[in-house]
């Protein structure tokens, strides 16, 4: 299985500041044939299902604010929130879909400082 | 708009088989891959497997205990997990992907909590 490791486990950021969450995969999730990274990011608020934010490592899902962005390639990826809003408090997960079993990172809890 | 709704018993006895159903409303069930994902209380997400047009792909960690099926006439797909233990206590989500190599979950149900009691 591909192991997904996120850092940090928790993060406190001031409103309006940048938040950065990292995700590392135990093997590359880049398909050379199409140059796509099979990596997604989700946001989960308490009592709610996860919500897809980013797929193909950097493609924003429809309706997701543009303060959310994804970057990286191969084994190292980053989710950036450019200017933290109060409604962004949540747990964030990365997920690889390069191969089954699909696997998720352990989650990063984002709070307001 | 398409919605997913999980249903099934919230309490299951240890060693028994749990059964859940996901109902798809407002859209087609035939052209998508349908997954089950679970989340133990306070913990992370685990993909259980998917079903597509009768074909299945299960997580090896659960494969020996999991069965998925689909009823296209009712627009429902189902999950059975046998020989449950306390470790199977979790919120169970159904979710949709566009294909195996499009395995990001773009639509989720609200989830249903299943508690395994001794």
CSV table of C-alpha atoms in Angstrom, one decimal:
chain,number,residue,atom,x,y,z
A,1,UNK,CA,0.0,0.0,0.0
A,2,UNK,CA,1.1,3.6,-0.6
A,3,UNK,CA,1.5,5.3,2.8
A,4,UNK,CA,0.5,8.9,3.0
A,5,UNK,CA,2.1,11.0,5.7
A,6,UNK,CA,1.0,14.5,6.5
A,7,UNK,CA,2.8,17.2,8.4
A,8,UNK,CA,2.1,18.8,10.8
A,9,UNK,CA,-0.5,16.9,12.7
A,10,UNK,CA,-2.0,20.2,13.9
A,11,UNK,CA,-1.5,23.8,12.9
A,12,UNK,CA,-2.6,27.1,14.4
A,13,UNK,CA,-2.6,30.1,12.1
A,14,UNK,CA,-3.8,33.7,12.6
A,15,UNK,CA,-6.8,34.9,10.5
A,16,UNK,CA,-5.6,36.4,7.2
A,17,UNK,CA,-2.3,34.5,7.4
A,18,UNK,CA,-1.1,31.7,5.2
A,19,UNK,CA,-1.5,28.1,6.2
A,20,UNK,CA,0.6,25.3,4.6
A,21,UNK,CA,0.0,21.6,5.0
A,22,UNK,CA,2.4,19.0,3.6
A,23,UNK,CA,1.7,15.5,2.4
A,24,UNK,CA,4.3,12.9,1.4
A,25,UNK,CA,3.7,9.6,-0.3
A,26,UNK,CA,5.8,6.5,0.2
A,27,UNK,CA,6.1,6.1,-3.6
A,28,UNK,CA,5.6,8.4,-6.5
A,29,UNK,CA,1.9,9.1,-7.5
A,30,UNK,CA,3.0,10.7,-10.8
A,31,UNK,CA,1.9,8.8,-13.9
A,32,UNK,CA,4.6,9.5,-16.5
A,33,UNK,CA,2.3,8.6,-19.4
A,34,UNK,CA,0.0,11.6,-18.8
A,35,UNK,CA,2.2,13.6,-16.4
A,36,UNK,CA,-0.6,13.7,-13.8
A,37,UNK,CA,-0.2,13.4,-10.1
A,38,UNK,CA,-2.9,11.2,-8.6
A,39,UNK,CA,-3.4,13.2,-5.4
A,40,UNK,CA,-6.4,14.8,-3.9
A,41,UNK,CA,-7.1,17.1,-0.9
A,42,UNK,CA,-10.2,17.1,1.3
A,43,UNK,CA,-11.6,19.4,4.1
A,44,UNK,CA,-13.6,17.8,6.9
A,45,UNK,CA,-15.5,19.9,9.4
A,46,UNK,CA,-17.0,18.4,12.6
A,47,UNK,CA,-20.0,16.2,12.0
A,48,UNK,CA,-19.7,16.5,8.2
A,49,UNK,CA,-18.3,14.2,5.5
A,50,UNK,CA,-15.1,15.2,3.8
A,51,UNK,CA,-15.4,17.7,1.0
A,52,UNK,CA,-13.2,17.5,-2.1
A,53,UNK,CA,-11.0,20.6,-2.5
A,54,UNK,CA,-8.3,19.7,-5.0
A,55,UNK,CA,-7.6,16.8,-7.4
A,56,UNK,CA,-4.8,16.0,-9.8
A,57,UNK,CA,-2.7,17.7,-7.1
A,58,UNK,CA,-3.5,21.2,-8.2
A,59,UNK,CA,-7.0,21.3,-9.9
A,60,UNK,CA,-9.5,23.1,-7.7
A,61,UNK,CA,-12.9,21.6,-7.5
A,62,UNK,CA,-15.8,23.7,-8.7
A,63,UNK,CA,-17.0,26.2,-6.1
A,64,UNK,CA,-13.8,26.0,-3.9
A,65,UNK,CA,-12.5,29.4,-3.1
A,66,UNK,CA,-9.3,30.4,-4.9
A,67,UNK,CA,-7.5,30.9,-1.6
A,68,UNK,CA,-7.0,27.1,-1.6
A,69,UNK,CA,-4.3,25.9,-3.9
A,70,UNK,CA,-2.4,22.6,-4.3
A,71,UNK,CA,1.2,22.0,-5.5
A,72,UNK,CA,3.9,19.4,-5.7
A,73,UNK,CA,4.8,16.4,-7.8
A,74,UNK,CA,6.0,12.9,-7.4
A,75,UNK,CA,6.0,12.2,-3.6
A,76,UNK,CA,5.8,15.7,-2.1
A,77,UNK,CA,2.7,17.8,-2.1
A,78,UNK,CA,1.4,20.9,-0.4
A,79,UNK,CA,-2.0,22.4,0.3
A,80,UNK,CA,-1.9,26.2,0.8
A,81,UNK,CA,-4.6,28.4,2.2
A,82,UNK,CA,-3.4,31.9,1.2
A,83,UNK,CA,-5.4,33.9,3.7
A,84,UNK,CA,-7.0,31.9,6.5
A,85,UNK,CA,-10.7,32.5,7.1
A,86,UNK,CA,-12.6,31.5,10.2
A,87,UNK,CA,-14.7,29.0,8.2
A,88,UNK,CA,-11.4,27.1,7.2
A,89,UNK,CA,-11.1,25.6,10.6
A,90,UNK,CA,-11.2,21.9,9.8
A,91,UNK,CA,-9.2,18.7,9.4
A,92,UNK,CA,-7.5,18.3,6.1
A,93,UNK,CA,-6.7,15.0,4.4
A,94,UNK,CA,-4.6,14.1,1.4
A,95,UNK,CA,-5.4,11.0,-0.6
A,96,UNK,CA,-3.7,9.1,-3.4
A,97,UNK,CA,-5.6,7.4,-6.1
A,98,UNK,CA,-2.6,6.2,-8.1
A,99,UNK,CA,-3.4,2.6,-7.2
A,100,UNK,CA,-5.8,0.7,-5.0
A,101,UNK,CA,-6.1,0.5,-2.2
A,102,UNK,CA,-6.7,4.2,-2.2
A,103,UNK,CA,-5.1,5.6,0.9
A,104,UNK,CA,-5.4,8.8,3.0
A,105,UNK,CA,-3.0,10.8,5.1
A,106,UNK,CA,-3.7,10.8,8.9
A,107,UNK,CA,-5.1,14.3,8.7
A,108,UNK,CA,-4.0,17.8,9.8
A,109,UNK,CA,-6.1,19.8,12.2
A,110,UNK,CA,-6.2,23.5,11.4
A,111,UNK,CA,-7.1,26.0,14.0
A,112,UNK,CA,-7.1,29.7,14.5
A,113,UNK,CA,-4.3,31.2,16.5
B,1,UNK,CA,-28.6,17.5,-7.8
B,2,UNK,CA,-27.3,14.1,-7.0
B,3,UNK,CA,-27.4,13.0,-3.4
B,4,UNK,CA,-26.3,9.9,-1.5
B,5,UNK,CA,-27.9,8.6,1.6
B,6,UNK,CA,-26.6,5.7,3.8
B,7,UNK,CA,-29.0,3.6,5.8
B,8,UNK,CA,-28.8,0.6,8.0
B,9,UNK,CA,-28.7,-0.5,11.7
B,10,UNK,CA,-26.7,1.8,14.0
B,11,UNK,CA,-25.9,-1.1,16.4
B,12,UNK,CA,-24.5,-4.5,15.5
B,13,UNK,CA,-23.4,-7.2,17.8
B,14,UNK,CA,-19.9,-8.5,17.8
B,15,UNK,CA,-19.3,-11.5,15.5
B,16,UNK,CA,-22.4,-10.7,13.4
B,17,UNK,CA,-22.7,-9.3,9.9
B,18,UNK,CA,-23.4,-5.6,9.4
B,19,UNK,CA,-25.3,-4.4,6.3
B,20,UNK,CA,-25.5,-0.9,4.9
B,21,UNK,CA,-27.2,0.5,1.9
B,22,UNK,CA,-26.5,3.7,-0.1
B,23,UNK,CA,-29.3,5.2,-2.1
B,24,UNK,CA,-28.5,7.4,-5.1
B,25,UNK,CA,-31.1,10.1,-5.8
B,26,UNK,CA,-31.1,12.7,-8.6
B,27,UNK,CA,-28.7,11.0,-10.9
B,28,UNK,CA,-27.5,7.8,-12.6
B,29,UNK,CA,-26.0,4.9,-10.7
B,30,UNK,CA,-24.8,3.1,-13.9
B,31,UNK,CA,-21.9,5.2,-15.1
B,32,UNK,CA,-19.9,5.8,-11.9
B,33,UNK,CA,-17.8,3.9,-9.4
B,34,UNK,CA,-19.3,3.6,-5.9
B,35,UNK,CA,-17.1,3.3,-2.8
B,36,UNK,CA,-17.5,2.8,0.9
B,37,UNK,CA,-15.2,4.6,3.2
B,38,UNK,CA,-15.1,4.4,7.0
B,39,UNK,CA,-13.9,6.6,9.8
B,40,UNK,CA,-13.5,5.4,13.4
B,41,UNK,CA,-14.5,8.0,15.9
B,42,UNK,CA,-11.8,10.7,16.2
B,43,UNK,CA,-9.6,8.9,13.6
B,44,UNK,CA,-8.8,9.0,9.9
B,45,UNK,CA,-10.3,7.7,6.7
B,46,UNK,CA,-10.1,4.2,5.4
B,47,UNK,CA,-11.2,3.1,1.9
B,48,UNK,CA,-13.1,-0.2,2.1
B,49,UNK,CA,-13.7,-0.8,-1.6
B,50,UNK,CA,-15.7,0.1,-4.7
B,51,UNK,CA,-18.3,-1.5,-7.0
B,52,UNK,CA,-18.8,-0.6,-10.7
B,53,UNK,CA,-21.4,-2.3,-12.8
B,54,UNK,CA,-21.1,-5.5,-10.7
B,55,UNK,CA,-17.3,-5.6,-10.6
B,56,UNK,CA,-15.7,-5.0,-7.2
B,57,UNK,CA,-12.3,-4.0,-5.8
B,58,UNK,CA,-11.8,-4.4,-2.1
B,59,UNK,CA,-9.1,-3.2,0.3
B,60,UNK,CA,-7.0,-6.2,1.1
B,61,UNK,CA,-7.1,-5.3,4.8
B,62,UNK,CA,-10.8,-6.1,4.8
B,63,UNK,CA,-11.3,-8.2,1.7
B,64,UNK,CA,-12.0,-11.5,3.5
B,65,UNK,CA,-15.0,-10.0,5.3
B,66,UNK,CA,-16.4,-7.5,2.8
B,67,UNK,CA,-19.1,-8.0,0.1
B,68,UNK,CA,-20.5,-5.2,-2.1
B,69,UNK,CA,-23.4,-5.4,-4.4
B,70,UNK,CA,-25.5,-3.1,-6.5
B,71,UNK,CA,-29.2,-2.9,-7.4
B,72,UNK,CA,-29.5,-0.6,-10.4
B,73,UNK,CA,-33.3,-0.9,-10.4
B,74,UNK,CA,-33.5,0.6,-6.9
B,75,UNK,CA,-30.5,2.9,-7.5
B,76,UNK,CA,-28.9,1.4,-4.4
B,77,UNK,CA,-25.6,-0.2,-3.6
B,78,UNK,CA,-24.8,-2.2,-0.5
B,79,UNK,CA,-22.0,-3.2,1.9
B,80,UNK,CA,-21.8,-6.2,4.1
B,81,UNK,CA,-19.0,-6.8,6.6
B,82,UNK,CA,-19.0,-10.1,8.4
B,83,UNK,CA,-17.6,-11.1,11.8
B,84,UNK,CA,-17.5,-7.6,13.1
B,85,UNK,CA,-15.6,-6.5,16.1
B,86,UNK,CA,-15.3,-3.3,18.1
B,87,UNK,CA,-12.6,-2.2,15.6
B,88,UNK,CA,-15.4,-2.0,13.0
B,89,UNK,CA,-17.1,0.8,14.9
B,90,UNK,CA,-17.0,3.8,12.6
B,91,UNK,CA,-18.9,6.3,10.6
B,92,UNK,CA,-19.5,4.6,7.2
B,93,UNK,CA,-19.7,6.9,4.1
B,94,UNK,CA,-20.7,6.0,0.6
B,95,UNK,CA,-19.0,8.1,-2.1
B,96,UNK,CA,-18.7,8.4,-5.8
B,97,UNK,CA,-15.7,8.5,-8.2
B,98,UNK,CA,-15.6,8.8,-11.9
B,99,UNK,CA,-13.4,5.8,-12.4
B,100,UNK,CA,-10.6,3.7,-11.0
B,101,UNK,CA,-8.0,6.1,-12.3
B,102,UNK,CA,-10.2,9.1,-11.4
B,103,UNK,CA,-10.4,7.8,-7.8
B,104,UNK,CA,-11.0,11.1,-6.0
B,105,UNK,CA,-14.2,11.2,-4.1
B,106,UNK,CA,-16.2,14.1,-5.5
B,107,UNK,CA,-19.6,13.2,-3.9
B,108,UNK,CA,-20.2,11.9,-0.4
B,109,UNK,CA,-23.1,10.8,1.7
B,110,UNK,CA,-23.5,12.3,5.1
B,111,UNK,CA,-22.4,9.1,6.8
B,112,UNK,CA,-23.9,6.7,9.2
B,113,UNK,CA,-22.5,5.6,12.6
B,114,UNK,CA,-22.3,1.9,13.2
B,115,UNK,CA,-21.4,0.8,16.7
B,116,UNK,CA,-20.4,-2.8,17.4
B,117,UNK,CA,-21.4,-4.0,20.8
B,118,UNK,CA,-20.2,-7.0,22.7
